[in-house]
GROMACS .gro file of C-alpha atoms in nm:
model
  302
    1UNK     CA    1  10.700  10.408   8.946
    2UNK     CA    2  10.519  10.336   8.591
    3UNK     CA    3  10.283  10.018   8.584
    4UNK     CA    4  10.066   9.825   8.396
    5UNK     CA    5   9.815   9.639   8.574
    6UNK     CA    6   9.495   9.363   8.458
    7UNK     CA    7   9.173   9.485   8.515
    8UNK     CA    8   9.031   9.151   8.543
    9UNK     CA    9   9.155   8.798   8.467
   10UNK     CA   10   9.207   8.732   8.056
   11UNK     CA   11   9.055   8.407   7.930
   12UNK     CA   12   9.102   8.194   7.658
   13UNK     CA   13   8.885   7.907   7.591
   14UNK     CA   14   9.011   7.650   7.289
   15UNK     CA   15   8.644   7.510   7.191
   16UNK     CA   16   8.614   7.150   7.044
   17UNK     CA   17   8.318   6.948   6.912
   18UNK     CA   18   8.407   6.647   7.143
   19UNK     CA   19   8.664   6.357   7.240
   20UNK     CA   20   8.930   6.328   6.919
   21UNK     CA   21   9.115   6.017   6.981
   22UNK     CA   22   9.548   6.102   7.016
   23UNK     CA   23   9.452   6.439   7.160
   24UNK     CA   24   9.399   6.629   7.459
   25UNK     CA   25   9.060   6.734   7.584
   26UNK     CA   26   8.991   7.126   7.586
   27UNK     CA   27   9.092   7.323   7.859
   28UNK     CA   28   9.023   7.675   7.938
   29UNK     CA   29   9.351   7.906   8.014
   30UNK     CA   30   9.285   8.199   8.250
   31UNK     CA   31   9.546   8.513   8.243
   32UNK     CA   32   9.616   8.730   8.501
   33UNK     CA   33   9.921   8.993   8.455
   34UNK     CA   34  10.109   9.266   8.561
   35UNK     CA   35  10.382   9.492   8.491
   36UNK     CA   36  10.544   9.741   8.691
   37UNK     CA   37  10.947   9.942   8.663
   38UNK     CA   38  11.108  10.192   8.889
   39UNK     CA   39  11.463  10.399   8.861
   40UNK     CA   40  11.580  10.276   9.191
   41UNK     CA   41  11.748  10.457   9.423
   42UNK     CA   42  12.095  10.518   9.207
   43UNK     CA   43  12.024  10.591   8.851
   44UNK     CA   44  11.898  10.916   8.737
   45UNK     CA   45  11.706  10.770   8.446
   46UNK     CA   46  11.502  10.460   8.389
   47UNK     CA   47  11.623  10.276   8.103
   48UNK     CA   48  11.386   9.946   8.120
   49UNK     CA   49  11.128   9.926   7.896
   50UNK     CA   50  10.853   9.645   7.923
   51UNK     CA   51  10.545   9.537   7.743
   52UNK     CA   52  10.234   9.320   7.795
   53UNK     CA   53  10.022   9.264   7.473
   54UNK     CA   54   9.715   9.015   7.454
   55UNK     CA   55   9.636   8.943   7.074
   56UNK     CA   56   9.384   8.768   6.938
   57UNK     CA   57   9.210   8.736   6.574
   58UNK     CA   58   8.901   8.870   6.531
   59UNK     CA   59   8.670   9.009   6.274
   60UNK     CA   60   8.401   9.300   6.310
   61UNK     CA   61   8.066   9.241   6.111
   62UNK     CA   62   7.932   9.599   6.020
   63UNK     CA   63   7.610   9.498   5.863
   64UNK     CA   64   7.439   9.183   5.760
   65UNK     CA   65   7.126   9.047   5.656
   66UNK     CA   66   7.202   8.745   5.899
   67UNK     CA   67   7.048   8.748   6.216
   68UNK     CA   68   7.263   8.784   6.559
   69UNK     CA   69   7.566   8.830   6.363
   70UNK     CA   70   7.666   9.208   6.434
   71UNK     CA   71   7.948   9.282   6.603
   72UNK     CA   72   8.305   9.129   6.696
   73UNK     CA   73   8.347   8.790   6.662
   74UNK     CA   74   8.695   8.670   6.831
   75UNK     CA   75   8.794   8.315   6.711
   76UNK     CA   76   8.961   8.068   6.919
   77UNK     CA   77   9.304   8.164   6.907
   78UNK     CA   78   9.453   8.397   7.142
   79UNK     CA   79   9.833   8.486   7.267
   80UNK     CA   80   9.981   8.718   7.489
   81UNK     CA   81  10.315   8.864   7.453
   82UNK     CA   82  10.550   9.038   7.726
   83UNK     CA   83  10.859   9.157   7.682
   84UNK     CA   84  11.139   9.352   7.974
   85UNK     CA   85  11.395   9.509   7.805
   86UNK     CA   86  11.728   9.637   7.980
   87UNK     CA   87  11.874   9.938   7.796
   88UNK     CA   88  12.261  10.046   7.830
   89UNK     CA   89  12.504  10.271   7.720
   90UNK     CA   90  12.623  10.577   7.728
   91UNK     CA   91  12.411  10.965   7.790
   92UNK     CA   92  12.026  10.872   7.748
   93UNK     CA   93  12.120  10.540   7.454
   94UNK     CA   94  12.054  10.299   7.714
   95UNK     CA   95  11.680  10.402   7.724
   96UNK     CA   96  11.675  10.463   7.357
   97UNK     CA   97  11.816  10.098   7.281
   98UNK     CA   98  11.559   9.955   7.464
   99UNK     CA   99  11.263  10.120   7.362
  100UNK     CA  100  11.365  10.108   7.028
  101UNK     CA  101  11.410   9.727   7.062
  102UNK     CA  102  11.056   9.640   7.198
  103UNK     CA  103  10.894   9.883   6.957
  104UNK     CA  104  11.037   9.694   6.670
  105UNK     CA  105  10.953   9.358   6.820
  106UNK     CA  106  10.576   9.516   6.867
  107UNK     CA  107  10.560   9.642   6.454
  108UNK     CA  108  10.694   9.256   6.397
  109UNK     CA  109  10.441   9.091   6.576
  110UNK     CA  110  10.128   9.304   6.410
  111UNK     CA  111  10.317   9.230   6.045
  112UNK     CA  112  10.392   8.877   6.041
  113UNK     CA  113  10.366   8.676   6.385
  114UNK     CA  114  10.076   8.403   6.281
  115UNK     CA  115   9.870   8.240   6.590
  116UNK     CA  116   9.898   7.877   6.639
  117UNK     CA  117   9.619   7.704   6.786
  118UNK     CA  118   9.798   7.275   6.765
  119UNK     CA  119  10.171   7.354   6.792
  120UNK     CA  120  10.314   7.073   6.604
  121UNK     CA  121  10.544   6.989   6.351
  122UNK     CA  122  10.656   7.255   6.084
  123UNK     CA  123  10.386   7.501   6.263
  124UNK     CA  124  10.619   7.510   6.593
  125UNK     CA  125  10.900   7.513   6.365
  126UNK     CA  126  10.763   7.817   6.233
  127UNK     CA  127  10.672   7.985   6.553
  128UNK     CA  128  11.040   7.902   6.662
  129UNK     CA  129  11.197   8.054   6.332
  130UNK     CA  130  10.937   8.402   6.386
  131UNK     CA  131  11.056   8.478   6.755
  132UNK     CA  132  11.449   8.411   6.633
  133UNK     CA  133  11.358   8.682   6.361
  134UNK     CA  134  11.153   8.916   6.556
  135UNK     CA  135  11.484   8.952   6.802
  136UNK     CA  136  11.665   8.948   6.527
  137UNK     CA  137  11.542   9.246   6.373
  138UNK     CA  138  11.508   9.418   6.652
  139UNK     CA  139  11.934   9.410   6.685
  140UNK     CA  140  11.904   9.529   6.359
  141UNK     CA  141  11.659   9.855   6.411
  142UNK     CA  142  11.892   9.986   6.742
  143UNK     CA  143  12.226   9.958   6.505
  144UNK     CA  144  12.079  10.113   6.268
  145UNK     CA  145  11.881  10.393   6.490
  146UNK     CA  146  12.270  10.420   6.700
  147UNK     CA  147  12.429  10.430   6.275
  148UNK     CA  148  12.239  10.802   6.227
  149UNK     CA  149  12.357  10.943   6.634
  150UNK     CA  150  12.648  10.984   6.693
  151UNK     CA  151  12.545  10.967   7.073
  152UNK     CA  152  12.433  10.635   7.032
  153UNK     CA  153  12.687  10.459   6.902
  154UNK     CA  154  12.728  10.138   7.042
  155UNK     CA  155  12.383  10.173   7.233
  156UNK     CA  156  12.270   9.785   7.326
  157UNK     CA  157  11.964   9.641   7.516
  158UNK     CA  158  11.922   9.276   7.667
  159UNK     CA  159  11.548   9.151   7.561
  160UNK     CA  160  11.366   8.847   7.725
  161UNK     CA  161  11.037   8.806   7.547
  162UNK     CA  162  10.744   8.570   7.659
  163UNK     CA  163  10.507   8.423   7.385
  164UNK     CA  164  10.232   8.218   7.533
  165UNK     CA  165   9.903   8.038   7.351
  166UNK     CA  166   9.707   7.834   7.562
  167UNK     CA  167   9.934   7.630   7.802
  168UNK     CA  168  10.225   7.648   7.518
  169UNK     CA  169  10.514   7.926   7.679
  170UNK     CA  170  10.813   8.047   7.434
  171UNK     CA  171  11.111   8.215   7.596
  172UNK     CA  172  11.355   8.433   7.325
  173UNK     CA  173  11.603   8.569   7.551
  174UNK     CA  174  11.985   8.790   7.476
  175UNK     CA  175  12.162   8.946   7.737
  176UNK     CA  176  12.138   8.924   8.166
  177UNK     CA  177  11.744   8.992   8.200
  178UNK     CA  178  11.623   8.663   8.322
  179UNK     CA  179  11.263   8.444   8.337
  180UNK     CA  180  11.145   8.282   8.610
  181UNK     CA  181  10.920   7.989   8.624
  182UNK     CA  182  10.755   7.907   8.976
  183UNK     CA  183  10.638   7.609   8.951
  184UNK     CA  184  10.486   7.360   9.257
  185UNK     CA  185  10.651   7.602   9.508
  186UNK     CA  186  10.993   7.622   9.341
  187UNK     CA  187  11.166   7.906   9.173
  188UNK     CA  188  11.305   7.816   8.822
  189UNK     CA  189  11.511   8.004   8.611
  190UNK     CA  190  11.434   7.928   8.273
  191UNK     CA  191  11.708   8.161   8.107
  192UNK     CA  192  12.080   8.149   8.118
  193UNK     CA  193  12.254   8.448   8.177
  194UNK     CA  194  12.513   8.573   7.880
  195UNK     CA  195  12.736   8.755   8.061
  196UNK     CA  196  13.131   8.729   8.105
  197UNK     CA  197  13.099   8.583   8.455
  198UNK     CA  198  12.850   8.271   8.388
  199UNK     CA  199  13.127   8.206   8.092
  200UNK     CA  200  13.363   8.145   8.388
  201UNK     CA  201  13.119   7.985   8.592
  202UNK     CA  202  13.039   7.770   8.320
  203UNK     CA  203  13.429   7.683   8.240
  204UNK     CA  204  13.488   7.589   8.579
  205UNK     CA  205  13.698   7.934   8.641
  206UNK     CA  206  13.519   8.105   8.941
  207UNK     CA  207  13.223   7.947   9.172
  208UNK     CA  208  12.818   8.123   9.120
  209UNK     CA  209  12.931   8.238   9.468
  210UNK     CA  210  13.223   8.422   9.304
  211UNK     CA  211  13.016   8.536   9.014
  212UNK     CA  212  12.771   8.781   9.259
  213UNK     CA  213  13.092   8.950   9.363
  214UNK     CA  214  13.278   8.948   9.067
  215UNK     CA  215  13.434   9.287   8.929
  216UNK     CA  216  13.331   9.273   8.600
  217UNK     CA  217  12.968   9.046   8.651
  218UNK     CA  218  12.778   9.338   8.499
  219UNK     CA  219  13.001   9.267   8.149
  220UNK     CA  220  12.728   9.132   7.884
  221UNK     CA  221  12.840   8.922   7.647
  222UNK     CA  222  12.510   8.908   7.405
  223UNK     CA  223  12.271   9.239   7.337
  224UNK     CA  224  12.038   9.366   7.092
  225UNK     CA  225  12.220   9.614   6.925
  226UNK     CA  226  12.602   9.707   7.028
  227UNK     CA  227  12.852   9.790   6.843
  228UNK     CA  228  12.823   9.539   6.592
  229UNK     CA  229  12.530   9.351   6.413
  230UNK     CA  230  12.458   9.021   6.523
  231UNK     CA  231  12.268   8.853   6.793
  232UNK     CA  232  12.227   8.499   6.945
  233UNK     CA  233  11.885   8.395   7.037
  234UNK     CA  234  11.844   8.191   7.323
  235UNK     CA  235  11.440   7.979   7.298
  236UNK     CA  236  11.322   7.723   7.541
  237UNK     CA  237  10.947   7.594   7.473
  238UNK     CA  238  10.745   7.457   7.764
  239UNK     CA  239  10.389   7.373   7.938
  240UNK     CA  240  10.252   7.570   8.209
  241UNK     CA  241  10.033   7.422   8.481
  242UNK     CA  242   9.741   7.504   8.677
  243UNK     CA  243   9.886   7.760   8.929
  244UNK     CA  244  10.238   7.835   8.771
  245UNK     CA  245  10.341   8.228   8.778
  246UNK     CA  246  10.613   8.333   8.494
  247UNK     CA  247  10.861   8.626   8.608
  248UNK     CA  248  11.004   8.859   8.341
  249UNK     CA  249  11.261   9.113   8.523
  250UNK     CA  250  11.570   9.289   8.498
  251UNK     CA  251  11.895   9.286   8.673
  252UNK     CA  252  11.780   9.529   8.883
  253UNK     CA  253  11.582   9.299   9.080
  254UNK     CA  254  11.816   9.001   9.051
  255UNK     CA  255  12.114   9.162   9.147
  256UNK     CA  256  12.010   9.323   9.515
  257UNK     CA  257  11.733   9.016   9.599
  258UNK     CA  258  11.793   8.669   9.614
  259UNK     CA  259  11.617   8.393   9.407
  260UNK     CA  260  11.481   8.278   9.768
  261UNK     CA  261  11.337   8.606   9.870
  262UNK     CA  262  11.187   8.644   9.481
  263UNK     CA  263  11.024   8.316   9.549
  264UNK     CA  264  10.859   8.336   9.873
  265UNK     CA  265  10.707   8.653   9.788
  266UNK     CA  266  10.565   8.530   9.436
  267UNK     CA  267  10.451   8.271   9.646
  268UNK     CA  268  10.273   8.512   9.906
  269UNK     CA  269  10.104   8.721   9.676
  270UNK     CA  270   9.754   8.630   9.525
  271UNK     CA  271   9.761   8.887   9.249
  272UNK     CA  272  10.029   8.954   8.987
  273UNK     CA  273  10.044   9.296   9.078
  274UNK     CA  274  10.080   9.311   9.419
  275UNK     CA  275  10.365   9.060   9.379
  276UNK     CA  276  10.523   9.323   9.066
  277UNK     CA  277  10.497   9.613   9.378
  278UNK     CA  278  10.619   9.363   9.675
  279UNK     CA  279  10.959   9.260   9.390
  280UNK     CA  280  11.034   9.652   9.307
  281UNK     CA  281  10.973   9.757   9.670
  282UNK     CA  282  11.251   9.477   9.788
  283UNK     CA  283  11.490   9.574   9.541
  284UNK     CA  284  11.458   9.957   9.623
  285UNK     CA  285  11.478   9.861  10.015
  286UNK     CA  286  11.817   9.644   9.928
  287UNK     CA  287  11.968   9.966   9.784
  288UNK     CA  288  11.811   9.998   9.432
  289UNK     CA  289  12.100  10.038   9.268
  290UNK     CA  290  11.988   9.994   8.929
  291UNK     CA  291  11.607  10.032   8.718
  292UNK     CA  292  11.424   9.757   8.812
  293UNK     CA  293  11.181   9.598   8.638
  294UNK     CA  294  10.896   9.262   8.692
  295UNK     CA  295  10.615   9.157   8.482
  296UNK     CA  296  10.438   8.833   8.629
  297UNK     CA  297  10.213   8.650   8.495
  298UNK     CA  298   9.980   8.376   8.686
  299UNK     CA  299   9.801   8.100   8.471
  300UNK     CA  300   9.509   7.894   8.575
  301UNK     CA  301   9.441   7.621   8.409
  302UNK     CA  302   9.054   7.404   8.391
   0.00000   0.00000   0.00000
């Protein structure tokens, strides 16, 4: 098992100068995450990838004639992006599509994501336009990575990326990787699932019972990458509360544990990590018959 882990609780406190009338007062966001992917019990290789980035502008004074002003100076703004990716295809593409993908989302975000401290307006436009890209040209870089290997043609990778900034949470999601909000002691998924099956769930075909037995419920309708160019960006924005926990994860874990089980154990555990180990240890003790991946993330809001 590979993990990343917090060391400590990440902070972010939005300063102000006092009461502005129309607006909310400041509040401090506290960060706590963790990250954590296993083979399972079945697959040879481990074709998840994930990521947890915290990002924040900041500028390094090497010498001044001011006083106190050495140093880094980190301004208000800070985000933190996660990211499980789900690789497939044939030989070792599956864990080539999906690194690929999250590297290229990574190189977007240093290049051109810009930090948004009051998400209005043509500014959340913005932010919602960037994300769409970022996936975007990630679907782009694993064609054209598969276009020069023959052994990857056709290599694909679902991608459910996180994007939060103070209480603010964007979802971009493609493929059968899902998010999870609990929220209040319930178990949300925020994602829809673009597979064949939840197309026949959806059209009234077969029942959600049907779908978790369904012959072909592993067929994915929407990837980054595949054989052909072209992917559909699913975004949801929301607010996170004092206490919620966001769950990133792969099929792995979806597939062999049920939403109930995921629930009661994100509610059990006090630290991110010890709910990432308690998820990948339930899906490995249900059979682990695929990689399985979690990154959760706890907010705590003052």
């Amino acid at each position: 098992m590979s993990s990343l882990e917090s060391p400590s609780t990440q902070s972010l406190e939005v300063p102000g100068t006092g009461p502005v009338p129309g607006r909310e007062s400041p509040q401090t966001v506290r960060v706590e995450f963790a990250g954590m992917t296993d083979k399972g019990k079945v697959r040879t290789k481990n074709e998840d990838h994930f990521m947890i980035a915290r990002m924040a502008k900041s500028m390094t004074i090497c010498a001044t004639s001011l006083p106190d002003t050495e140093g880094t100076r980190l301004s208000e703004l800070e985000g933190y992006l996660m990211i499980v990716a789900d690789g497939m295809g044939g030989a070792a593409a599956g864990e080539h599509a999906s690194a690929v993908a999250v590297q290229s989302v990574e190189r977007y975000v240093l290049d051109t994501l810009k930090w948004f401290l009051h998400l209005e307006g043509r500014e959340e436009h913005a932010l919602f336009t960037q994300l769409r890209q970022g996936l975007e040209r990630a679907d782009r870089d694993v064609i054209e990575r598969a276009s020069v290997d023959p052994r990857l043609h056709g290599m694909g990778t679902t991608m459910t990326i996180a994007y939060s900034v103070g209480s603010d949470l964007f979802i971009v999601h493609a493929g059968d990787s899902r998010a999870y909000l609990f929220h209040d002691g319930e178990l949300e998924q925020l994602t829809n699932d673009h597979t064949l099956v939840q197309v026949l769930v959806q059209g009234g075909a077969i029942t959600p019972e049907d779908a978790k037995r369904h012959r072909n419920r592993n067929i994915v309708t929407n990837v980054v990458g595949g054989p052909r160019e072209g992917v559909f960006a699913e975004i949801h924005k929301l607010k996170v509360a004092d206490g919620d926990v966001l769950l990133l994860c792969s099929d792995g874990l979806t597939e062999p544990v049920a939403d109930e089980a995921i629930a009661e154990i994100l509610a059990d555990s006090e630290r991110p990590e010890a709910a990432c180990s308690r998820l990948i240890d339930r899906a490995i003790e249900r059979g682990g018959p695929d990689n399985v991946t979690a990154v959760v993330v706890r907010y705590r809001l003052s």
